[in-house]
Backbone as JSON, one array per atom type, in Angstrom:
{
  "sequence": "MERRINEALVHYVERGTGVPLVALHGAGVDHREVEAAIEAIVPGTGYRRIYPDLPGMGLSTTDGLTCNDDVVSLLGDFIHSLGAGPVMLVGHSYGAYLARGVAAQRPDTVLGLALLCPVTERSRHVPDHGVVRQDADAYDELERAQWAGFDEYFVVRTAATARRYRDHVVPGTTLVDEEALGRIFAGWTVDVASSAFSGPTLIVAGRRDSVVGYADVAELLERYPHATLAVVEDVGHALMHERPELLAALFGDWLDRLDHSSRQN",
  "N": [[120.58, 91.54, 69.2], [118.89, 88.37, 69.05], [116.66, 85.77, 70.11], [114.72, 82.91, 69.45], [112.19, 81.74, 71.39], [110.32, 79.11, 71.85], [107.33, 80.05, 70.44], [107.69, 82.77, 70.5], [109.67, 85.72, 69.86], [112.6, 86.91, 71.27], [114.16, 89.83, 71.79], [117.34, 91.19, 72.6], [120.02, 92.91, 74.32], [123.48, 92.62, 74.82], [126.27, 92.93, 76.96], [129.73, 92.93, 77.78], [131.71, 90.41, 79.59], [131.79, 87.52, 81.75], [130.45, 86.84, 84.99], [127.05, 86.07, 84.59], [124.47, 88.49, 84.3], [121.17, 89.25, 84.27], [118.83, 91.67, 83.41], [115.63, 92.97, 83.92], [113.26, 95.11, 82.57], [110.65, 97.55, 83.36], [107.03, 97.9, 82.85], [105.72, 99.15, 79.77], [107.94, 100.32, 78.6], [111.24, 99.75, 77.18], [114.21, 97.67, 76.97], [116.14, 99.66, 77.21], [115.81, 101.46, 79.32], [116.34, 100.14, 81.87], [118.83, 99.21, 81.21], [120.4, 101.56, 80.98], [120.39, 102.37, 83.66], [121.59, 100.2, 85.06], [124.07, 99.89, 83.77], [125.32, 102.14, 84.67], [126.01, 101.57, 87.27], [127.12, 99.07, 87.67], [130.22, 97.32, 87.77], [132.43, 97.64, 84.96], [133.84, 95.45, 84.1], [134.01, 91.87, 84.41], [131.39, 91.08, 84.5], [128.74, 89.73, 82.66], [126.41, 91.39, 81.1], [123.0, 91.3, 80.42], [120.27, 92.35, 78.62], [117.08, 91.93, 78.04], [114.29, 92.75, 75.88], [111.1, 92.8, 77.2], [108.23, 90.68, 76.5], [106.03, 92.0, 74.03], [106.99, 94.52, 74.21], [109.51, 96.88, 73.17], [111.4, 95.16, 70.81], [110.53, 92.6, 71.1], [108.28, 89.83, 70.75], [104.91, 88.53, 71.36], [103.93, 86.06, 70.75], [102.1, 83.15, 71.35], [101.8, 83.59, 74.04], [99.8, 84.02, 76.91], [99.42, 84.96, 79.47], [100.89, 86.29, 82.52], [102.32, 84.25, 83.82], [103.03, 82.68, 81.66], [104.89, 84.39, 80.51], [106.86, 84.36, 82.48], [107.69, 81.68, 82.28], [108.74, 81.74, 79.69], [110.9, 83.51, 80.11], [112.45, 82.0, 81.86], [113.17, 79.93, 80.12], [114.57, 81.44, 78.25], [116.77, 82.34, 79.77], [117.96, 79.87, 80.3], [118.68, 79.22, 77.7], [120.84, 80.82, 77.23], [123.07, 79.52, 78.06], [124.85, 79.89, 80.12], [124.76, 79.03, 82.69], [123.48, 79.48, 86.09], [122.1, 82.77, 86.79], [122.57, 86.17, 87.9], [119.77, 87.99, 88.77], [117.92, 90.78, 87.94], [115.3, 93.08, 88.49], [113.09, 95.71, 87.61], [110.22, 97.27, 88.86], [107.48, 96.06, 87.15], [109.14, 94.2, 85.93], [110.49, 93.22, 88.15], [108.52, 91.76, 89.44], [108.16, 89.68, 87.61], [110.74, 88.62, 87.76], [110.74, 87.58, 90.35], [108.96, 85.5, 89.94], [110.42, 83.86, 88.18], [112.55, 83.13, 89.85], [111.14, 81.67, 91.75], [109.97, 79.58, 90.28], [112.05, 78.51, 88.82], [114.43, 78.02, 90.51], [116.98, 77.01, 90.29], [118.16, 78.4, 88.27], [118.83, 80.89, 89.13], [121.09, 82.92, 90.77], [120.99, 85.08, 92.53], [118.78, 87.77, 93.59], [117.76, 91.04, 92.63], [115.52, 93.42, 93.43], [113.9, 96.13, 92.34], [111.94, 98.79, 93.23], [109.62, 97.03, 93.33], [106.75, 95.73, 91.7], [104.01, 94.15, 93.22], [101.67, 91.5, 94.11], [99.54, 93.05, 94.76], [98.85, 96.52, 95.42], [99.03, 98.53, 98.2], [98.3, 101.26, 100.4], [99.49, 103.37, 98.97], [101.37, 106.25, 98.43], [100.41, 109.69, 97.72], [101.19, 111.26, 94.6], [103.86, 113.42, 94.54], [105.97, 116.32, 94.26], [109.4, 116.25, 94.94], [111.75, 117.59, 94.33], [112.29, 120.25, 92.13], [113.97, 121.62, 89.68], [114.76, 124.75, 88.08], [115.72, 124.51, 85.51], [114.85, 122.07, 84.62], [113.23, 121.29, 82.49], [114.46, 122.1, 80.21], [115.73, 120.59, 78.21], [113.79, 118.98, 77.21], [111.14, 118.12, 74.96], [108.07, 119.9, 74.59], [105.89, 118.16, 74.56], [106.77, 116.08, 76.07], [106.74, 116.74, 78.69], [104.56, 116.1, 80.43], [104.66, 113.29, 80.75], [107.15, 113.02, 81.96], [106.7, 114.44, 84.35], [104.77, 112.77, 85.47], [106.16, 110.48, 86.1], [108.56, 111.09, 87.49], [109.68, 112.28, 90.67], [111.81, 113.69, 91.43], [112.99, 116.26, 89.78], [115.19, 117.25, 87.65], [117.78, 118.61, 85.5], [119.43, 116.45, 84.9], [117.85, 114.12, 85.5], [115.84, 114.57, 83.68], [117.19, 114.22, 81.26], [117.79, 111.5, 81.45], [115.19, 110.49, 81.3], [114.37, 111.43, 78.74], [116.28, 110.21, 77.01], [116.37, 107.45, 77.64], [113.95, 106.42, 78.56], [111.69, 107.47, 77.13], [112.09, 106.6, 74.33], [111.42, 103.81, 74.34], [108.71, 103.83, 74.92], [107.33, 104.16, 72.62], [107.22, 101.75, 71.39], [105.39, 99.81, 72.19], [103.17, 97.11, 72.37], [100.1, 97.51, 72.94], [97.67, 96.1, 72.88], [98.48, 93.4, 73.01], [99.77, 93.39, 75.5], [97.61, 93.97, 77.13], [96.18, 91.58, 76.9], [97.97, 89.76, 78.09], [98.29, 90.87, 80.66], [95.77, 90.5, 81.65], [95.81, 88.0, 82.71], [97.14, 88.3, 85.32], [98.32, 87.37, 87.8], [101.25, 86.0, 89.12], [102.9, 82.95, 89.74], [104.55, 82.92, 92.53], [105.3, 81.19, 94.41], [105.2, 79.57, 97.67], [107.34, 78.9, 99.15], [110.56, 79.92, 100.45], [113.05, 81.96, 98.81], [116.41, 81.35, 98.75], [118.72, 82.65, 97.97], [121.15, 85.41, 97.85], [119.64, 88.55, 98.21], [118.39, 91.7, 97.15], [116.31, 94.33, 97.98], [114.76, 97.23, 97.04], [113.02, 100.18, 97.67], [111.09, 103.13, 96.96], [110.19, 105.71, 99.12], [108.44, 107.66, 98.33], [107.05, 106.54, 96.27], [104.5, 106.52, 94.13], [103.35, 104.64, 92.57], [103.69, 101.88, 93.3], [104.17, 102.06, 95.99], [105.53, 101.35, 99.3], [104.81, 99.72, 101.38], [103.9, 97.08, 100.87], [106.22, 96.02, 99.93], [107.91, 95.7, 102.12], [106.87, 93.43, 103.3], [107.9, 91.42, 101.77], [110.2, 90.46, 102.88], [109.73, 88.18, 104.33], [109.68, 86.2, 102.43], [112.21, 86.16, 101.47], [114.85, 85.28, 102.97], [117.51, 86.07, 103.03], [117.76, 88.77, 102.47], [118.51, 92.19, 101.85], [116.84, 95.09, 102.74], [115.94, 98.24, 101.6], [114.37, 101.26, 102.12], [113.94, 104.17, 100.56], [114.03, 107.55, 101.21], [112.5, 110.46, 99.74], [112.46, 109.75, 97.03], [110.91, 108.33, 94.1], [109.06, 106.11, 91.96], [110.88, 106.11, 89.98], [113.31, 105.59, 91.09], [115.84, 104.41, 90.44], [116.91, 106.19, 88.69], [116.8, 108.56, 90.04], [118.31, 108.39, 92.39], [121.01, 107.33, 91.76], [123.59, 107.04, 92.82], [123.26, 106.13, 95.44], [121.93, 103.74, 94.92], [123.99, 102.43, 93.62], [125.76, 101.9, 95.72], [124.23, 100.13, 97.3], [123.88, 98.11, 95.45], [126.5, 97.33, 95.07], [127.06, 96.13, 97.54], [125.29, 93.97, 97.38], [126.4, 92.55, 95.19], [128.84, 91.87, 96.34], [127.96, 90.14, 98.35], [126.91, 88.11, 96.8], [129.23, 87.2, 95.56], [130.65, 86.25, 97.78], [128.9, 84.22, 98.59], [129.02, 82.49, 96.38], [131.66, 81.63, 96.56], [131.6, 80.18, 98.92], [130.02, 78.08, 98.15]],
  "CA": [[120.58, 90.09, 69.21], [117.56, 87.83, 69.29], [116.49, 84.33, 70.24], [113.34, 82.44, 69.38], [111.85, 80.86, 72.51], [109.03, 78.57, 71.41], [106.76, 80.85, 69.35], [108.01, 84.18, 70.67], [111.01, 86.21, 69.56], [113.11, 87.75, 72.34], [115.27, 90.71, 71.4], [118.11, 91.58, 73.78], [121.34, 93.52, 74.17], [124.43, 91.98, 75.71], [127.51, 93.69, 77.14], [130.73, 92.4, 78.7], [131.87, 88.97, 79.83], [131.96, 87.18, 83.16], [129.26, 86.31, 85.67], [125.9, 86.6, 83.87], [123.48, 89.3, 84.99], [120.02, 89.53, 83.41], [118.04, 92.75, 83.99], [114.3, 93.06, 83.34], [112.7, 96.45, 82.7], [109.25, 97.64, 83.76], [106.01, 97.91, 81.81], [105.54, 100.36, 78.97], [109.22, 100.82, 78.08], [111.99, 98.61, 76.69], [115.44, 97.37, 77.72], [117.04, 100.8, 77.32], [115.72, 102.14, 80.62], [117.09, 99.43, 82.91], [120.23, 99.14, 80.76], [121.08, 102.8, 81.37], [120.55, 102.4, 85.11], [122.53, 99.18, 85.52], [125.41, 100.17, 83.24], [125.91, 103.23, 85.45], [126.35, 101.19, 88.64], [127.8, 97.78, 87.71], [131.57, 97.39, 87.22], [132.48, 97.38, 83.54], [134.48, 94.17, 83.83], [133.67, 90.79, 85.31], [129.97, 90.75, 84.45], [128.08, 89.64, 81.35], [125.12, 92.04, 81.33], [122.05, 90.92, 79.38], [119.08, 93.19, 78.76], [116.05, 91.59, 77.06], [112.99, 93.42, 75.81], [110.03, 91.92, 77.64], [107.25, 90.46, 75.43], [105.1, 93.09, 73.75], [107.69, 95.78, 74.36], [110.71, 96.88, 72.36], [111.32, 94.36, 69.59], [110.13, 91.24, 71.44], [106.89, 89.52, 70.4], [104.1, 87.85, 72.38], [103.31, 84.88, 70.15], [101.93, 81.99, 72.21], [101.75, 83.99, 75.45], [98.44, 84.42, 77.29], [99.37, 85.48, 80.84], [102.21, 86.58, 83.09], [103.04, 83.0, 84.09], [103.65, 82.31, 80.38], [106.08, 85.24, 80.35], [107.86, 83.81, 83.41], [108.22, 80.45, 81.67], [109.58, 82.16, 78.57], [112.14, 84.07, 80.64], [113.25, 80.87, 82.34], [113.75, 79.25, 78.95], [115.55, 82.36, 77.68], [117.98, 82.27, 80.61], [118.58, 78.56, 80.04], [119.24, 79.21, 76.35], [122.09, 81.58, 77.21], [124.13, 78.56, 78.27], [125.84, 80.46, 81.04], [124.49, 78.59, 84.05], [122.6, 80.39, 86.83], [122.37, 84.19, 86.58], [122.07, 87.2, 88.79], [118.54, 88.46, 88.13], [117.52, 92.11, 88.4], [114.05, 93.53, 87.9], [112.5, 96.98, 88.05], [108.78, 97.38, 88.75], [106.89, 94.84, 86.59], [110.23, 93.26, 85.73], [110.8, 92.6, 89.44], [107.48, 90.75, 89.67], [108.52, 88.54, 86.77], [111.97, 88.03, 88.31], [110.34, 86.76, 91.49], [108.37, 84.29, 89.4], [111.49, 83.01, 87.65], [113.28, 82.58, 91.0], [110.28, 80.69, 92.41], [109.7, 78.42, 89.43], [113.32, 77.95, 88.32], [115.45, 78.51, 91.44], [118.3, 76.55, 89.87], [118.69, 79.31, 87.25], [119.01, 82.22, 89.72], [122.07, 83.03, 91.84], [120.51, 86.08, 93.48], [117.74, 88.66, 93.08], [117.7, 92.45, 93.0], [114.17, 93.86, 93.13], [113.89, 97.59, 92.43], [110.57, 99.29, 93.19], [108.91, 95.88, 92.76], [105.32, 95.5, 91.69], [103.63, 92.92, 93.9], [100.35, 91.03, 93.71], [98.62, 94.17, 94.96], [99.51, 97.71, 95.97], [98.23, 99.17, 99.24], [98.94, 102.39, 101.1], [100.34, 104.07, 98.0], [101.31, 107.69, 98.71], [100.08, 110.59, 96.61], [102.32, 111.7, 93.8], [104.25, 114.78, 94.89], [107.31, 116.72, 93.83], [110.43, 116.38, 95.96], [112.67, 118.63, 93.86], [112.03, 120.68, 90.76], [114.9, 122.68, 89.3], [114.24, 125.66, 87.06], [116.15, 124.09, 84.17], [114.54, 120.65, 84.45], [112.55, 121.0, 81.23], [115.15, 122.79, 79.12], [116.12, 119.68, 77.14], [112.64, 118.16, 76.85], [110.1, 118.7, 74.12], [106.89, 120.23, 75.39], [105.02, 116.99, 74.63], [107.35, 115.11, 77.0], [106.68, 117.24, 80.06], [103.56, 115.4, 81.25], [105.17, 111.97, 81.09], [108.24, 113.23, 82.91], [106.09, 114.81, 85.64], [104.03, 111.63, 86.0], [107.08, 109.43, 86.51], [109.65, 111.55, 88.36], [109.45, 113.23, 91.75], [113.03, 114.5, 91.44], [112.99, 116.8, 88.42], [116.4, 118.02, 87.4], [118.25, 118.45, 84.12], [119.98, 115.1, 84.77], [116.78, 113.13, 85.42], [115.14, 114.81, 82.42], [117.96, 113.58, 80.18], [117.55, 110.06, 81.58], [113.84, 110.25, 80.79], [114.36, 111.67, 77.29], [117.16, 109.32, 76.26], [116.28, 106.03, 77.96], [112.58, 106.01, 78.85], [110.78, 107.84, 76.04], [112.15, 105.78, 73.11], [110.73, 102.53, 74.48], [107.26, 104.01, 75.04], [106.74, 104.16, 71.28], [107.32, 100.39, 70.85], [104.58, 98.95, 73.07], [101.98, 96.49, 71.8], [99.13, 97.67, 74.02], [96.68, 95.03, 72.81], [99.09, 92.17, 73.5], [99.99, 93.52, 76.94], [96.31, 93.84, 77.78], [95.86, 90.15, 76.95], [98.85, 89.11, 79.07], [98.02, 91.4, 82.0], [94.5, 89.96, 82.13], [96.25, 86.9, 83.57], [98.18, 89.05, 86.02], [98.97, 86.73, 88.94], [102.42, 85.16, 88.89], [103.17, 81.96, 90.78], [105.81, 83.23, 93.19], [105.51, 80.07, 95.34], [105.13, 79.87, 99.1], [108.65, 78.62, 99.75], [111.48, 81.06, 100.42], [114.2, 81.94, 97.92], [117.51, 81.42, 99.7], [119.88, 83.36, 97.44], [121.31, 86.82, 98.26], [118.58, 89.35, 97.62], [118.34, 93.14, 97.44], [114.99, 94.91, 97.74], [114.85, 98.68, 97.21], [111.75, 100.86, 97.4], [111.04, 104.57, 97.18], [109.13, 106.08, 100.08], [107.48, 108.51, 97.63], [106.62, 105.82, 95.08], [103.04, 106.56, 94.03], [102.9, 103.55, 91.7], [103.58, 100.64, 94.08], [104.37, 102.31, 97.41], [106.6, 100.58, 99.92], [104.27, 98.89, 102.46], [103.89, 95.67, 100.46], [107.61, 95.6, 99.71], [108.47, 95.26, 103.4], [106.39, 92.08, 103.58], [108.67, 90.46, 100.99], [111.3, 89.91, 103.67], [109.37, 86.83, 104.76], [109.95, 85.27, 101.33], [113.62, 86.23, 101.09], [115.53, 85.33, 104.27], [118.84, 86.67, 102.9], [117.51, 90.03, 101.75], [118.68, 93.55, 102.36], [115.72, 95.96, 102.35], [116.17, 99.68, 101.75], [113.3, 102.16, 101.73], [114.69, 105.41, 100.36], [113.24, 108.77, 101.31], [112.62, 111.51, 98.71], [112.51, 109.22, 95.66], [109.69, 107.66, 93.71], [109.16, 104.89, 91.18], [112.07, 106.26, 89.13], [114.43, 105.57, 92.06], [117.15, 104.07, 89.87], [117.4, 107.39, 88.02], [116.8, 109.7, 90.96], [119.39, 108.24, 93.37], [121.9, 106.28, 91.24], [124.77, 106.84, 93.66], [122.85, 105.28, 96.55], [121.67, 102.41, 94.37], [125.29, 101.82, 93.34], [126.29, 101.37, 96.98], [123.43, 98.95, 97.66], [124.18, 97.09, 94.45], [127.84, 96.83, 95.36], [126.94, 95.2, 98.67], [124.64, 92.76, 96.86], [127.39, 91.83, 94.39], [129.81, 91.3, 97.28], [127.33, 88.99, 99.02], [126.84, 87.05, 95.8], [130.58, 86.66, 95.38], [130.96, 85.46, 98.97], [128.06, 83.03, 98.56], [129.53, 81.57, 95.36], [132.91, 81.06, 97.05], [131.26, 79.17, 99.92], [129.46, 76.93, 97.46]],
  "C": [[119.16, 89.59, 69.47], [117.61, 86.31, 69.38], [115.01, 84.0, 70.13], [113.13, 81.43, 70.51], [110.43, 80.37, 72.26], [108.49, 79.43, 70.27], [107.21, 82.31, 69.38], [109.46, 84.49, 70.29], [111.44, 87.16, 70.68], [114.32, 88.53, 71.81], [116.01, 91.13, 72.66], [119.44, 92.2, 73.37], [122.26, 92.89, 75.2], [125.72, 92.79, 75.76], [128.44, 92.94, 78.1], [130.77, 90.89, 78.79], [132.05, 88.75, 81.33], [130.7, 86.57, 83.72], [128.01, 86.9, 85.0], [124.91, 87.34, 84.78], [122.39, 89.65, 83.98], [119.15, 90.57, 84.11], [116.75, 92.94, 83.21], [113.69, 94.44, 83.62], [111.24, 96.39, 83.13], [108.31, 97.66, 82.58], [106.0, 99.24, 81.06], [106.8, 100.97, 78.42], [109.92, 99.66, 77.36], [113.3, 98.51, 77.45], [116.3, 98.59, 77.99], [116.98, 101.51, 78.67], [116.56, 101.43, 81.67], [118.55, 99.29, 82.51], [120.99, 100.39, 81.2], [121.36, 102.84, 82.86], [121.62, 101.42, 85.58], [123.94, 99.45, 85.01], [126.11, 101.27, 84.04], [126.41, 102.78, 86.81], [127.08, 99.86, 88.74], [129.21, 97.93, 87.14], [131.61, 96.96, 85.76], [133.15, 96.08, 83.17], [134.0, 93.13, 84.84], [132.22, 90.35, 85.27], [129.48, 90.76, 83.0], [126.65, 90.16, 81.54], [124.19, 91.8, 80.14], [120.74, 91.63, 79.63], [118.04, 92.81, 77.7], [114.91, 92.6, 77.04], [111.94, 92.41, 76.27], [108.97, 91.79, 76.54], [106.25, 91.61, 75.29], [105.7, 94.46, 73.89], [109.01, 95.72, 73.59], [110.48, 96.07, 71.09], [110.97, 92.9, 69.87], [108.64, 91.03, 71.18], [106.2, 88.73, 71.52], [103.47, 86.57, 71.87], [103.28, 83.71, 71.14], [101.8, 82.31, 73.68], [100.35, 84.5, 75.79], [98.35, 85.04, 78.67], [100.78, 85.71, 81.35], [103.0, 85.31, 83.42], [103.68, 82.46, 82.81], [104.92, 83.11, 80.15], [107.2, 84.73, 81.25], [108.5, 82.56, 82.83], [109.14, 80.78, 80.5], [110.92, 82.69, 79.05], [113.04, 82.97, 81.2], [113.92, 80.14, 81.2], [114.81, 80.13, 78.28], [116.87, 82.31, 78.45], [118.71, 80.96, 80.37], [119.28, 78.55, 78.69], [120.56, 79.97, 76.25], [123.3, 80.68, 77.44], [125.21, 79.02, 79.22], [125.68, 79.97, 82.46], [123.59, 79.57, 84.76], [123.06, 81.84, 86.72], [121.98, 85.01, 87.79], [120.89, 87.85, 88.08], [118.08, 89.76, 88.77], [116.19, 92.46, 87.74], [113.62, 94.86, 88.47], [111.0, 96.94, 87.83], [108.16, 96.07, 88.28], [107.96, 93.78, 86.35], [110.63, 92.55, 87.01], [109.77, 91.52, 89.78], [107.77, 89.49, 88.86], [109.77, 87.84, 87.29], [111.66, 87.15, 89.51], [109.74, 85.45, 91.02], [109.42, 83.33, 88.87], [112.24, 82.35, 88.81], [112.47, 81.52, 91.72], [110.13, 79.42, 91.59], [110.96, 77.74, 88.92], [114.46, 78.38, 89.22], [116.87, 78.09, 91.05], [118.95, 77.49, 88.86], [119.08, 80.66, 87.84], [120.0, 82.18, 90.88], [121.59, 83.97, 92.94], [119.55, 87.03, 92.79], [117.98, 90.09, 93.54], [116.36, 92.99, 92.5], [114.07, 95.36, 93.39], [112.48, 98.11, 92.23], [109.62, 98.2, 92.69], [107.39, 96.0, 92.84], [105.05, 94.18, 92.42], [102.23, 92.5, 93.44], [99.3, 92.14, 93.84], [99.42, 95.34, 95.52], [98.57, 98.39, 96.95], [99.01, 100.36, 99.81], [99.92, 103.13, 100.19], [100.25, 105.57, 98.25], [100.89, 108.49, 97.49], [101.35, 110.99, 95.87], [102.63, 113.15, 94.12], [105.68, 115.06, 94.5], [108.23, 116.85, 95.03], [111.39, 117.52, 95.61], [112.32, 118.97, 92.43], [112.92, 121.88, 90.44], [114.33, 123.51, 88.15], [114.58, 125.21, 85.65], [115.76, 122.65, 83.84], [113.94, 120.33, 83.09], [113.28, 121.54, 80.01], [115.47, 121.88, 77.94], [115.01, 118.71, 76.74], [111.75, 118.89, 75.85], [108.85, 118.91, 74.98], [105.98, 119.02, 75.57], [105.52, 115.96, 75.63], [107.19, 115.53, 78.46], [105.75, 116.41, 80.94], [104.06, 114.02, 81.68], [106.29, 112.03, 82.1], [107.68, 113.54, 84.29], [105.4, 113.62, 86.29], [104.95, 110.59, 86.61], [108.04, 109.88, 87.61], [109.14, 112.47, 89.45], [110.67, 114.11, 91.98], [113.25, 114.97, 90.01], [114.16, 117.77, 88.25], [116.78, 117.85, 85.94], [118.77, 117.03, 83.89], [118.89, 114.05, 84.66], [115.96, 113.33, 84.14], [115.87, 114.17, 81.25], [117.79, 112.07, 80.24], [116.18, 109.7, 80.98], [113.81, 110.36, 79.27], [115.11, 110.58, 76.52], [116.86, 107.84, 76.45], [114.89, 105.52, 78.29], [111.68, 106.25, 77.65], [110.87, 106.93, 74.82], [111.37, 104.47, 73.2], [109.22, 102.66, 74.54], [106.57, 103.96, 73.69], [106.68, 102.75, 70.68], [106.55, 99.39, 71.7], [103.37, 98.44, 72.31], [100.91, 96.46, 72.88], [98.11, 96.53, 74.03], [97.24, 93.73, 73.37], [99.32, 92.23, 75.0], [98.67, 93.41, 77.69], [95.9, 92.39, 77.92], [96.68, 89.45, 78.03], [98.51, 89.57, 80.49], [96.66, 90.95, 82.54], [94.73, 88.72, 82.98], [97.41, 87.38, 84.41], [99.0, 88.21, 87.01], [100.09, 85.8, 88.52], [102.56, 84.19, 90.05], [104.54, 82.24, 91.38], [106.11, 82.22, 94.31], [105.43, 80.53, 96.79], [106.45, 79.63, 99.79], [109.58, 79.82, 99.56], [112.56, 80.85, 99.38], [115.43, 82.24, 98.77], [118.73, 82.2, 99.2], [119.97, 84.78, 97.96], [120.34, 87.71, 97.49], [118.72, 90.81, 98.06], [116.95, 93.63, 97.07], [115.08, 96.4, 98.03], [113.53, 99.32, 96.81], [111.9, 102.35, 97.65], [109.9, 104.94, 98.1], [108.06, 106.96, 99.42], [106.95, 107.86, 96.35], [105.11, 105.75, 95.04], [102.48, 105.49, 93.11], [102.69, 102.28, 92.52], [103.74, 100.87, 95.58], [105.54, 101.51, 97.96], [106.08, 99.62, 101.0], [104.31, 97.41, 102.09], [105.3, 95.14, 100.29], [108.22, 95.06, 101.0], [108.06, 93.83, 103.73], [107.17, 91.01, 102.81], [109.81, 89.83, 101.78], [111.01, 88.49, 104.14], [109.7, 85.79, 103.7], [111.44, 85.17, 101.01], [114.48, 86.39, 102.35], [116.93, 85.93, 104.22], [118.76, 87.97, 102.11], [117.95, 91.24, 102.56], [117.51, 94.37, 101.84], [116.09, 97.41, 102.62], [114.94, 100.43, 101.25], [113.88, 103.57, 101.73], [113.75, 106.6, 100.36], [113.51, 109.67, 100.1], [112.91, 110.97, 97.32], [111.21, 108.49, 95.39], [109.95, 106.41, 92.9], [110.37, 104.92, 90.24], [113.34, 106.27, 89.98], [115.78, 105.33, 91.4], [117.74, 105.22, 89.06], [117.61, 108.54, 89.0], [117.9, 109.62, 92.0], [120.38, 107.16, 92.91], [123.1, 106.01, 92.14], [124.45, 105.97, 94.87], [122.58, 103.86, 96.07], [122.98, 101.7, 94.07], [125.89, 101.21, 94.6], [125.54, 100.11, 97.4], [123.73, 97.8, 96.71], [125.55, 96.48, 94.7], [127.84, 95.84, 96.51], [126.32, 93.89, 98.22], [125.62, 91.92, 96.04], [128.44, 91.18, 95.28], [129.23, 90.06, 97.96], [127.2, 87.81, 98.05], [128.19, 86.4, 95.59], [130.97, 85.78, 96.56], [130.18, 84.17, 98.98], [128.59, 82.01, 97.56], [130.84, 80.91, 95.8], [132.64, 79.97, 98.1], [130.72, 77.91, 99.28], [130.5, 76.36, 96.5]]
}
């Protein structure tokens, strides 16, 4: 499916019906990565799951976009165009940074936030990349050319995480407009506002995340007074693939809090 938002074309996949949930993937991939992770942990009924390709990735274009704040504005307009009212908004990595911007600039469009290994304005105290687990059969189903990318991303290297990487991460890496992303990322800073977002929020970080770390993530609690924060040991930036069962439990609690909040309102 696709929608034209101003000059840009947004490609997306939609599944199910019910309360709308929009999930934003990270940089350098497309919707298939976050789709695989969320579909594995969200109940199959009761939720309308929407997975857009972010501009310059997958099949979405960057026409008219010059910076990350432009992307945030586009996402706000995209959510509005769905005609479903406010949404639950999920973001992984770069997608989480954009989700924070949408919640700050268009709080009326967001019921609650789930921020997974969120990129912030800066990354400090980032741990070295190290292996937590490496099974002997971890590379059996990967092509030799895929080994380096798998090693760079995952600290838990098993046959299961290798399949996640091969099937849901690698395909999107071939559909990246590097020049367009370079232009957008040159205007990196997103207006996340100084006021707090009051909706139910989930923040999850990996203690072994060598991309964004976890120190800056803890500071986000000041911006999100109704947030649950979990820092998970022995996982990295690929947390949603490395510990899906734990993420499912945290996600379930977040969905329960959202349901309770909507009933009160």
